[in-house]
Tab-separated table of C-alpha atoms in Angstrom:
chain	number	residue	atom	x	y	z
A	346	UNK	CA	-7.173	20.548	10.770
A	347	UNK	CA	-4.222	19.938	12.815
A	348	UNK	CA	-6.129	17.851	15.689
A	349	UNK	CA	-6.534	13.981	15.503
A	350	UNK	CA	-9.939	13.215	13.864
A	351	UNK	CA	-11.522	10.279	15.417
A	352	UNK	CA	-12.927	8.309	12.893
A	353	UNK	CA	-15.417	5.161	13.505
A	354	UNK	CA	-16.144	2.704	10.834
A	355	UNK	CA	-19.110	0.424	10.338
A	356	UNK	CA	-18.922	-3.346	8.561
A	357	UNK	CA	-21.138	-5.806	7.930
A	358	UNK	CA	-18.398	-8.704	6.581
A	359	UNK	CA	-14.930	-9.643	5.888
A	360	UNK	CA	-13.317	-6.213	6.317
A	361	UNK	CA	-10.680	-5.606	3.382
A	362	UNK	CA	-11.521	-2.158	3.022
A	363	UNK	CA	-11.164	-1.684	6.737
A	364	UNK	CA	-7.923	-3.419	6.536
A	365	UNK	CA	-6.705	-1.039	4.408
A	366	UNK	CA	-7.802	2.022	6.247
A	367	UNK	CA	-6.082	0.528	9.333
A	368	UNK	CA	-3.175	-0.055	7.551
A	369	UNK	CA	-3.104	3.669	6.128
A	370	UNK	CA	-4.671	5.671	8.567
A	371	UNK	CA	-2.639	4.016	11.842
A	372	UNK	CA	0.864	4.989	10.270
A	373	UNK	CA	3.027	7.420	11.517
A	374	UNK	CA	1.888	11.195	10.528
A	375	UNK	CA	-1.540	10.374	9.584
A	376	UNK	CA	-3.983	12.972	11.292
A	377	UNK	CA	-6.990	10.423	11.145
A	378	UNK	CA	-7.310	7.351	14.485
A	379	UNK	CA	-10.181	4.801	14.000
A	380	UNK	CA	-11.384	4.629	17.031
A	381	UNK	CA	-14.223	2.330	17.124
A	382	UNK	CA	-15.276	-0.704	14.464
A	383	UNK	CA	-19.215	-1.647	14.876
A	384	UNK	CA	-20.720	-4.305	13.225
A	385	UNK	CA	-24.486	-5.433	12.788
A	386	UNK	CA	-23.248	-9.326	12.716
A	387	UNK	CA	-21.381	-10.782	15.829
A	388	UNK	CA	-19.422	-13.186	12.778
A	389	UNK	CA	-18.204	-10.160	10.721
A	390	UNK	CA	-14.415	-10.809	10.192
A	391	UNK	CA	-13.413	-7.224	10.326
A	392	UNK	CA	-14.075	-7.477	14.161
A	393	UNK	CA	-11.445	-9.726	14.650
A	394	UNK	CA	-8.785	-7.031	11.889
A	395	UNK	CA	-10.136	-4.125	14.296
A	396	UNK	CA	-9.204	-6.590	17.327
A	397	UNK	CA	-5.927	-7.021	16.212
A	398	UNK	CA	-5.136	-3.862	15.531
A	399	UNK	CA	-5.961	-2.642	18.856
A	400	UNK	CA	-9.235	-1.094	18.162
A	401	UNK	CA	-12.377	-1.237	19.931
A	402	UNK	CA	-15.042	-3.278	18.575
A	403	UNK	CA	-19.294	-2.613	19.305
A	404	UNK	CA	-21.750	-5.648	17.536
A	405	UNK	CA	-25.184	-4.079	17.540
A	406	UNK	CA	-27.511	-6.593	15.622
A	407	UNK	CA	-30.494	-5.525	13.585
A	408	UNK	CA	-32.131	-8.173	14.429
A	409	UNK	CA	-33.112	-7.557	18.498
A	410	UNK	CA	-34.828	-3.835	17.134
A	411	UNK	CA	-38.112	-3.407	15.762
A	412	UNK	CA	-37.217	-1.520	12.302
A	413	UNK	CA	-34.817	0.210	10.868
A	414	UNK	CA	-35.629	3.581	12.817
A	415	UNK	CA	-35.025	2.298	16.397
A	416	UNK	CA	-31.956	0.401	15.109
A	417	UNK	CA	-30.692	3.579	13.702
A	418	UNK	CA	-30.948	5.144	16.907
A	419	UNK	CA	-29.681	2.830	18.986
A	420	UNK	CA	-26.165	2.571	16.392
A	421	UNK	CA	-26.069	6.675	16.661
A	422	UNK	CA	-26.451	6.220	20.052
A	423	UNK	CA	-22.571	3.813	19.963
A	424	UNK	CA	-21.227	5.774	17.556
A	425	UNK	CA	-21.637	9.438	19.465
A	426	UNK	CA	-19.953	7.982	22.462
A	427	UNK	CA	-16.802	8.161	20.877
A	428	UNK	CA	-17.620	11.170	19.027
A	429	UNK	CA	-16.031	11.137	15.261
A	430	UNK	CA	-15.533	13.824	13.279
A	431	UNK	CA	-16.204	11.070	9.975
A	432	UNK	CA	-18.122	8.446	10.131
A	433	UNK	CA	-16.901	5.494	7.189
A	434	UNK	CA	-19.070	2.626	5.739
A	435	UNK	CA	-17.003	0.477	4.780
A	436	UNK	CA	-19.001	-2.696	3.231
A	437	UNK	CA	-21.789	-2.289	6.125
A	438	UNK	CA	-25.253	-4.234	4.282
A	439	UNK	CA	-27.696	-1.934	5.569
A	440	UNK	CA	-30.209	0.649	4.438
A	441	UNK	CA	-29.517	4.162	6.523
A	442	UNK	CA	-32.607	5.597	7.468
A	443	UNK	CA	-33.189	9.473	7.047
A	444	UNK	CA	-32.794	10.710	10.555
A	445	UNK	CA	-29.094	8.697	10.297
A	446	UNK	CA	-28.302	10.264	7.212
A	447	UNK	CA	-28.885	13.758	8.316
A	448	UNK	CA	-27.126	13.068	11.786
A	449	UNK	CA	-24.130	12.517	9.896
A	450	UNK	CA	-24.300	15.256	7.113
A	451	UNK	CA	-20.949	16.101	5.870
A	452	UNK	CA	-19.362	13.170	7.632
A	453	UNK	CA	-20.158	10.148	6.493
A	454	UNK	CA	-18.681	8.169	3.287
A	455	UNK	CA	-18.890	5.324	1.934
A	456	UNK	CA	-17.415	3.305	-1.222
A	457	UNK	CA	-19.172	2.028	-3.981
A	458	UNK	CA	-18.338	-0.509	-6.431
A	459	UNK	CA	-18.913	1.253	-9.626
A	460	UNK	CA	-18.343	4.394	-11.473
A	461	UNK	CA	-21.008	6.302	-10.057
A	462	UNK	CA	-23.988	7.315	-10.712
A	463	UNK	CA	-23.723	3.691	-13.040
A	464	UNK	CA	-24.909	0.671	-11.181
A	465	UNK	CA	-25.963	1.830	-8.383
A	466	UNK	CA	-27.091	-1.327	-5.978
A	467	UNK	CA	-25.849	-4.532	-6.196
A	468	UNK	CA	-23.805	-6.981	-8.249
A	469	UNK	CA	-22.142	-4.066	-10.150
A	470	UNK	CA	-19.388	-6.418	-11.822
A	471	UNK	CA	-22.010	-8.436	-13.470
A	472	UNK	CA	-23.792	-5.643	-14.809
A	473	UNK	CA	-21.003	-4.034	-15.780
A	474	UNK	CA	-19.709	-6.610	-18.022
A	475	UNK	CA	-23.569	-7.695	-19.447
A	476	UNK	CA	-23.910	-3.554	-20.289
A	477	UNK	CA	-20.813	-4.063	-22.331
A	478	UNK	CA	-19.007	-1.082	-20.466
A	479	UNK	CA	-15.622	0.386	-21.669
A	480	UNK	CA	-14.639	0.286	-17.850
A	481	UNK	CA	-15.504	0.040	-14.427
A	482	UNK	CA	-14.066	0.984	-11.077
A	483	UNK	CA	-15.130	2.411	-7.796
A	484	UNK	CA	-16.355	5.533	-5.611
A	485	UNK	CA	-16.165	7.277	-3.189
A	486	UNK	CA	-18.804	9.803	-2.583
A	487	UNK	CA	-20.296	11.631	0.893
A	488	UNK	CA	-23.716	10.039	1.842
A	489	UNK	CA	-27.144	11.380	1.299
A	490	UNK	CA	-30.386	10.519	1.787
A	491	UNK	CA	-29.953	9.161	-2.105
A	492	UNK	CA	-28.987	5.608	-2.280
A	493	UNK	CA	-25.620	5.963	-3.870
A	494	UNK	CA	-26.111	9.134	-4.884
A	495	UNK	CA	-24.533	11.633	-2.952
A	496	UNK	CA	-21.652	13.976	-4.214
A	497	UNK	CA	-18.585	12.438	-5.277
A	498	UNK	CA	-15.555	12.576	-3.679
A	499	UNK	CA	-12.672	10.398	-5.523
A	500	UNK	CA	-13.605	7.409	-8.295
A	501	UNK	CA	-10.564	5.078	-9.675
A	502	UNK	CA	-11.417	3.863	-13.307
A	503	UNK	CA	-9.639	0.852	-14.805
A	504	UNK	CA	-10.715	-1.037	-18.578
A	505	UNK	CA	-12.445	-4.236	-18.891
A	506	UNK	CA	-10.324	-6.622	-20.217
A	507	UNK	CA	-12.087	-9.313	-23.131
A	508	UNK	CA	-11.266	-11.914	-20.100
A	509	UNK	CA	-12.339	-10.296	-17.345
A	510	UNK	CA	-15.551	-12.502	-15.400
A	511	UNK	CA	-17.406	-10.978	-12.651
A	512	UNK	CA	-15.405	-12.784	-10.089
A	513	UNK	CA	-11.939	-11.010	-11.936
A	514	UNK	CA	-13.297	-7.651	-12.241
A	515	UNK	CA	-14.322	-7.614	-8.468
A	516	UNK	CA	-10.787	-8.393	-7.834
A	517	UNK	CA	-9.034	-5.970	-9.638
A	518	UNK	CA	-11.790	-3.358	-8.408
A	519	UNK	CA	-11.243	-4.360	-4.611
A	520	UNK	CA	-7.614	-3.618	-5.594
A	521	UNK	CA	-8.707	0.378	-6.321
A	522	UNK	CA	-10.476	0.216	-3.382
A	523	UNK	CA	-8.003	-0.218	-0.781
A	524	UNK	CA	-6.285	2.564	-2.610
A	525	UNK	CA	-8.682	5.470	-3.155
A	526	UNK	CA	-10.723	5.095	0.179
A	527	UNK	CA	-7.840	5.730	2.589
A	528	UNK	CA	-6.801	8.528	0.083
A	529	UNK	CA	-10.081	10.033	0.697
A	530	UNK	CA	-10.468	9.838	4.406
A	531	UNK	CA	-6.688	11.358	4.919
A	532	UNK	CA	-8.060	14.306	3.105
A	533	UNK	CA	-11.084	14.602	4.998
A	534	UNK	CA	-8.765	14.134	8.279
A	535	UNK	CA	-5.831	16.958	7.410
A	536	UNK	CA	-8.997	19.905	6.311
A	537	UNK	CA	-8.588	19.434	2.453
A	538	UNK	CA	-12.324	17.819	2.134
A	539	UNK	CA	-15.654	18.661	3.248
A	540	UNK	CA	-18.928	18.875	1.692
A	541	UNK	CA	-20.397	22.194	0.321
A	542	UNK	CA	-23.655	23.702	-0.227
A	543	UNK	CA	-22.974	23.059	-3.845
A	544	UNK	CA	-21.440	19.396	-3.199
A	545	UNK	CA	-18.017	17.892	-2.444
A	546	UNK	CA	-14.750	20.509	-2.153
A	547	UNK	CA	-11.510	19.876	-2.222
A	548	UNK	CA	-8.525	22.220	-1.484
A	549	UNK	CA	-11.809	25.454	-1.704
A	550	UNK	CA	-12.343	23.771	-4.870
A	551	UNK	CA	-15.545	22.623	-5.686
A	552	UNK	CA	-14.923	18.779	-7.618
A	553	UNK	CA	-16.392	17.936	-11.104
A	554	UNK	CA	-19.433	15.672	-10.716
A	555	UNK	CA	-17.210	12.490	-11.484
A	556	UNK	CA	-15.286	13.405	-7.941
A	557	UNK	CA	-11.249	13.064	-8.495
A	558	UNK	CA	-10.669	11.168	-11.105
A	559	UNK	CA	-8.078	8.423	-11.515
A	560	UNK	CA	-7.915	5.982	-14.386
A	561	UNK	CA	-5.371	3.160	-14.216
């Protein structure tokens, strides 16, 4: 892929993840532009990161549709108009419907925060640490109709320390974060990564069930 590939990512809060995708993705040589940030909350601090960066911003709020399906439509609707190639979630609190999901088959991610498929859902550093796990981390993985289930793309593993709280672990996980989510959209922006019949490829390579592995 030698084109620009317009990418639009959707937030629900304070925007770190975004920040780092800005960060990566608007340096020089990178084949992948953000061109639109939408939010479902007019407060959402990643607006104002987007802002700053000289991105366009869209707030569609949940609230003014009547269920999930007609907001779905209406946010497909804002995203087509500045039609991505890759579609990122990127801490955005909502359920996808079906008919989203399929519109964006093959090009939409999103980042979870836990070494999928463990903990799927919420308050994965808490669970994490009351399951006793060796270590935790964070995904990456193209969307299906599965709640965090779909094939994985790129997971960063780190130990739990004897110390660690919930409120440390998050930290040190947000840390991976910033680091293996821009790692996966560049790929998906230069060609390396799409999804498969038979899941998530890299490089004509079809990747193990954990994704790309990286353990820190």
């Amino acid at each position: 892929m030698t084109e620009t590939c317009n990418v639009v990512v959707l937030i629900s809060g304070s925007g770190s993840n975004l920040q780092a995708l800005i960060d990566d993705l608007h340096s020089a040589g990178s084949q992948a532009r953000i061109r639109a940030v939408i939010s479902n909350r007019a407060d959402a601090q990643g607006l104002a990161r987007a802002q700053a960066a000289g991105i366009e911003t869209r707030v569609l709020d949940h609230k003014g549709y009547e269920g999930r399906e007609a907001f779905d439509a209406a946010l497909m609707a804002e995203i087509d108009a500045f039609a991505p190639q890759l579609v990122v979630l990127a801490g955005f609190m909502r359920i996808l419907s079906s008919a989203f999901v399929r519109h964006y088959h093959g090009r939409l991610l999103n980042i979870h925060p836990s070494l999928l498929p463990l903990h799927k859902g919420l308050d994965t550093h808490r669970r994490a640490l009351e399951a006793g796990d060796a270590e935790h981390g964070c995904s990456v993985h193209f969307v299906t109709e599965e709640l965090d289930g779909g094939p994985l793309v790129v997971q960063a593993a780190l130990p739990i320390e004897a110390e660690d709280t919930p409120a440390l672990l998050a930290a040190r996980v947000h840390c991976q974060e910033h680091l293996i989510y821009p790692l996966a959209v560049r790929w998906f922006a230069e060609g390396r990564l799409h999804l498969g019949a038979d899941g998530a490829m890299l490089d004509g390579a079809k990747l193990p069930a954990t994704g790309h592995l990286i353990r820190t």
